[in-house]
Coordinates of C-alpha atoms in Angstrom, one line a residue:
M1 CA 50.5 -2.8 -12.5
A2 CA 49.9 -1.9 -8.8
Y3 CA 48.4 -4.5 -6.5
P4 CA 46.4 -3.8 -3.4
T5 CA 48.2 -3.6 0.0
V6 CA 47.5 -6.5 2.2
D7 CA 46.4 -4.7 5.4
K8 CA 44.6 -7.4 7.3
P9 CA 44.1 -11.2 7.3
Y10 CA 41.2 -12.7 5.4
G11 CA 41.2 -16.4 6.3
L12 CA 42.2 -19.2 4.0
K13 CA 41.1 -18.7 0.4
P14 CA 41.1 -21.8 -2.0
V15 CA 43.1 -21.1 -5.1
N16 CA 44.0 -24.4 -6.8
L17 CA 45.1 -28.0 -6.0
I18 CA 48.5 -29.7 -5.7
G19 CA 50.2 -30.1 -9.1
G20 CA 48.5 -27.1 -10.6
Q21 CA 45.1 -28.7 -10.9
V22 CA 42.2 -26.1 -11.0
F23 CA 40.1 -25.5 -8.0
A24 CA 36.7 -25.7 -9.7
G25 CA 34.7 -24.8 -6.6
A26 CA 34.0 -28.4 -5.5
T27 CA 32.7 -28.3 -2.0
R28 CA 30.7 -30.5 0.4
Q29 CA 27.7 -29.6 2.5
M30 CA 28.3 -30.4 6.2
E31 CA 25.8 -30.0 9.0
I32 CA 26.3 -27.5 11.9
A33 CA 24.4 -28.5 15.1
S34 CA 21.4 -26.4 15.9
G35 CA 22.3 -23.8 18.4
Y36 CA 26.0 -24.2 18.0
A37 CA 27.4 -21.3 20.0
T38 CA 30.5 -20.2 18.1
S39 CA 30.4 -18.0 15.0
I40 CA 32.2 -19.5 11.9
F41 CA 33.4 -17.1 9.2
Y42 CA 34.3 -17.4 5.5
G43 CA 37.8 -18.8 5.5
D44 CA 37.8 -20.4 8.9
L45 CA 39.0 -23.9 9.5
V46 CA 36.4 -26.5 10.5
K47 CA 36.5 -30.1 11.8
R48 CA 34.2 -33.0 12.1
I49 CA 33.2 -34.0 15.6
S50 CA 31.7 -37.3 17.0
D51 CA 28.1 -36.5 16.4
G52 CA 28.6 -36.1 12.6
T53 CA 28.4 -32.3 12.6
I54 CA 31.2 -29.8 12.2
E55 CA 32.5 -27.0 14.4
K56 CA 35.1 -24.3 14.1
D57 CA 38.7 -25.6 14.5
T58 CA 40.3 -23.1 16.9
G59 CA 43.7 -24.9 16.9
T60 CA 46.9 -23.0 16.3
A61 CA 49.8 -25.5 16.4
T62 CA 47.5 -28.5 16.8
A63 CA 44.7 -27.9 14.3
T64 CA 43.1 -31.0 12.8
P65 CA 40.6 -29.6 10.2
C66 CA 38.5 -31.4 7.6
G67 CA 38.4 -28.2 5.4
I68 CA 37.7 -24.5 5.1
F69 CA 34.3 -22.9 5.7
L70 CA 32.9 -21.1 2.6
G71 CA 29.3 -20.1 3.7
V72 CA 26.1 -21.4 5.2
S73 CA 22.4 -21.9 4.6
F74 CA 19.6 -22.2 7.1
T75 CA 15.9 -21.5 7.5
N76 CA 15.4 -18.5 9.7
S77 CA 13.0 -19.1 12.6
S78 CA 11.6 -15.6 12.4
T79 CA 10.9 -15.3 8.7
G80 CA 10.6 -18.9 7.6
Q81 CA 12.9 -18.0 4.7
V82 CA 16.1 -19.9 3.7
Q83 CA 19.1 -17.7 4.2
Q84 CA 22.4 -18.2 2.5
Q85 CA 25.2 -16.1 3.9
Q86 CA 28.9 -15.6 4.3
F87 CA 29.2 -16.6 8.0
Y88 CA 27.4 -18.6 10.6
P89 CA 26.2 -16.4 13.5
A90 CA 26.7 -18.0 16.9
S91 CA 23.6 -19.7 18.4
Q92 CA 21.6 -18.9 15.2
S93 CA 17.9 -19.7 15.7
I94 CA 16.4 -21.9 12.9
A95 CA 12.9 -23.1 12.0
S96 CA 11.7 -26.2 13.8
G97 CA 12.6 -29.4 11.9
S98 CA 15.2 -27.7 9.7
K99 CA 19.0 -28.0 9.7
I100 CA 22.0 -25.8 9.2
F101 CA 24.4 -26.7 6.3
A102 CA 27.8 -25.3 5.8
V103 CA 29.7 -25.2 2.5
V104 CA 33.2 -26.6 3.0
A105 CA 36.2 -27.0 0.8
D106 CA 37.3 -30.4 2.0
D107 CA 39.7 -31.8 -0.6
P108 CA 43.0 -32.6 1.2
D109 CA 44.9 -31.5 -1.9
T110 CA 43.5 -28.0 -2.0
L111 CA 46.0 -25.1 -1.8
F112 CA 45.0 -21.9 0.0
Q113 CA 46.1 -18.3 -0.1
V114 CA 46.5 -16.7 3.4
A115 CA 48.1 -13.6 5.0
V116 CA 51.2 -13.7 7.1
V117 CA 51.2 -11.9 10.5
S118 CA 53.7 -11.2 13.2
S119 CA 50.9 -11.5 15.8
G120 CA 47.1 -10.8 15.9
T121 CA 46.1 -9.0 12.7
T122 CA 49.4 -7.2 12.1
V123 CA 50.5 -8.2 8.6
T124 CA 54.2 -8.8 8.0
G125 CA 55.9 -11.1 5.6
V126 CA 58.2 -14.0 5.0
G127 CA 61.2 -14.5 2.8
I128 CA 61.5 -17.1 0.0
T129 CA 63.3 -19.5 2.4
A130 CA 59.9 -20.0 4.2
I131 CA 58.8 -22.2 1.2
G132 CA 58.8 -25.9 2.3
N133 CA 58.6 -25.0 6.0
N134 CA 55.7 -25.5 8.4
T135 CA 53.9 -22.9 10.4
T136 CA 51.1 -22.3 12.9
L137 CA 47.7 -20.6 12.6
V138 CA 46.7 -17.3 14.2
Q139 CA 43.1 -17.5 15.3
N140 CA 41.7 -13.9 15.1
A141 CA 38.1 -13.1 15.5
G142 CA 36.1 -12.8 12.2
I143 CA 34.4 -9.6 11.0
T144 CA 30.6 -9.7 11.2
T145 CA 30.1 -6.8 8.8
T146 CA 31.7 -8.7 5.9
G147 CA 31.4 -12.3 7.2
N148 CA 35.1 -12.8 6.5
S149 CA 37.5 -14.7 8.7
Q150 CA 40.7 -13.1 10.0
V151 CA 42.6 -16.3 10.5
A152 CA 46.2 -16.0 9.4
V153 CA 49.6 -17.9 9.6
T154 CA 52.5 -16.7 11.7
A155 CA 55.8 -15.6 10.1
A156 CA 57.6 -17.9 12.5
T157 CA 58.2 -21.0 10.4
A158 CA 59.9 -24.3 11.4
T159 CA 60.5 -27.8 10.2
T160 CA 58.5 -29.3 13.1
N161 CA 56.5 -32.2 11.7
T162 CA 53.5 -31.7 14.0
L163 CA 52.6 -28.2 12.8
P164 CA 49.3 -28.1 10.8
I165 CA 50.3 -25.9 7.8
R166 CA 52.9 -26.3 5.0
I167 CA 54.0 -23.3 3.0
I168 CA 54.0 -24.3 -0.6
D169 CA 54.9 -21.0 -2.3
V170 CA 54.8 -17.2 -1.8
V171 CA 52.5 -14.7 -3.5
R172 CA 54.8 -12.5 -5.6
D173 CA 52.2 -10.1 -6.8
T174 CA 51.8 -8.5 -3.4
A175 CA 55.5 -8.5 -2.3
T176 CA 56.5 -5.4 -0.4
A177 CA 60.2 -5.8 -1.0
A178 CA 62.5 -8.1 -3.0
D179 CA 62.2 -10.8 -0.3
N180 CA 59.2 -9.9 1.8
F181 CA 55.9 -11.6 1.0
P182 CA 52.8 -10.8 3.1
E183 CA 50.8 -13.6 1.5
V184 CA 51.7 -17.3 1.0
I185 CA 50.2 -20.4 -0.6
V186 CA 49.7 -23.2 1.9
K187 CA 48.3 -26.7 2.3
I188 CA 46.9 -28.5 5.4
N189 CA 49.6 -31.0 6.3
A190 CA 48.6 -34.5 5.4
T191 CA 48.6 -36.1 8.9
M192 CA 46.6 -33.1 10.3
H193 CA 43.8 -33.2 7.7
Q194 CA 41.1 -35.4 9.2
Y195 CA 40.6 -37.3 5.9
N196 CA 44.3 -38.4 5.9
N197 CA 44.5 -39.2 9.6
A198 CA 43.8 -42.8 10.4
T199 CA 42.3 -42.0 13.8
G200 CA 38.6 -41.4 13.6
V201 CA 36.6 -38.6 15.4

């Protein structure tokens, strides 16, 4: 059976939990401040900030997320209708007295599928020896026509314990050679996930 070629990053996609537990779609609604001026795309990392809302986590080697953004709902100021969509547009105008709520996969045990890049959006791959190593994020701009993130992880892995992402496994279905895997299964490292970090926001 032929599998599609991985030609660009697509953000972090939840697939299951540590230990093989099923990801059943459990998420949490988190508020985005009215007028927040940065777009957030499906598959982007987000983090809590001191006012109780969330914002896009743009970190690469020092990201401290609380989860992955999976959509948004708000009341459009022009139409008065509730919109549910794939991404949050920067500085979105909302109806007076209403709020913006993001859908976030925030379980610290969630595993995610993500593309591997050499830089930017150029997809490459890692060998099986990458399993168990840590890596950094590559923060590419999202795609407004689809609403999807283009965040990826870099192929340069290391044992450095301050990096935010741990490679748990490779995706064998889309391998381009016997030992070249353009997609991996990852987890946010425990001390980087805001729920596991003893320091508050």
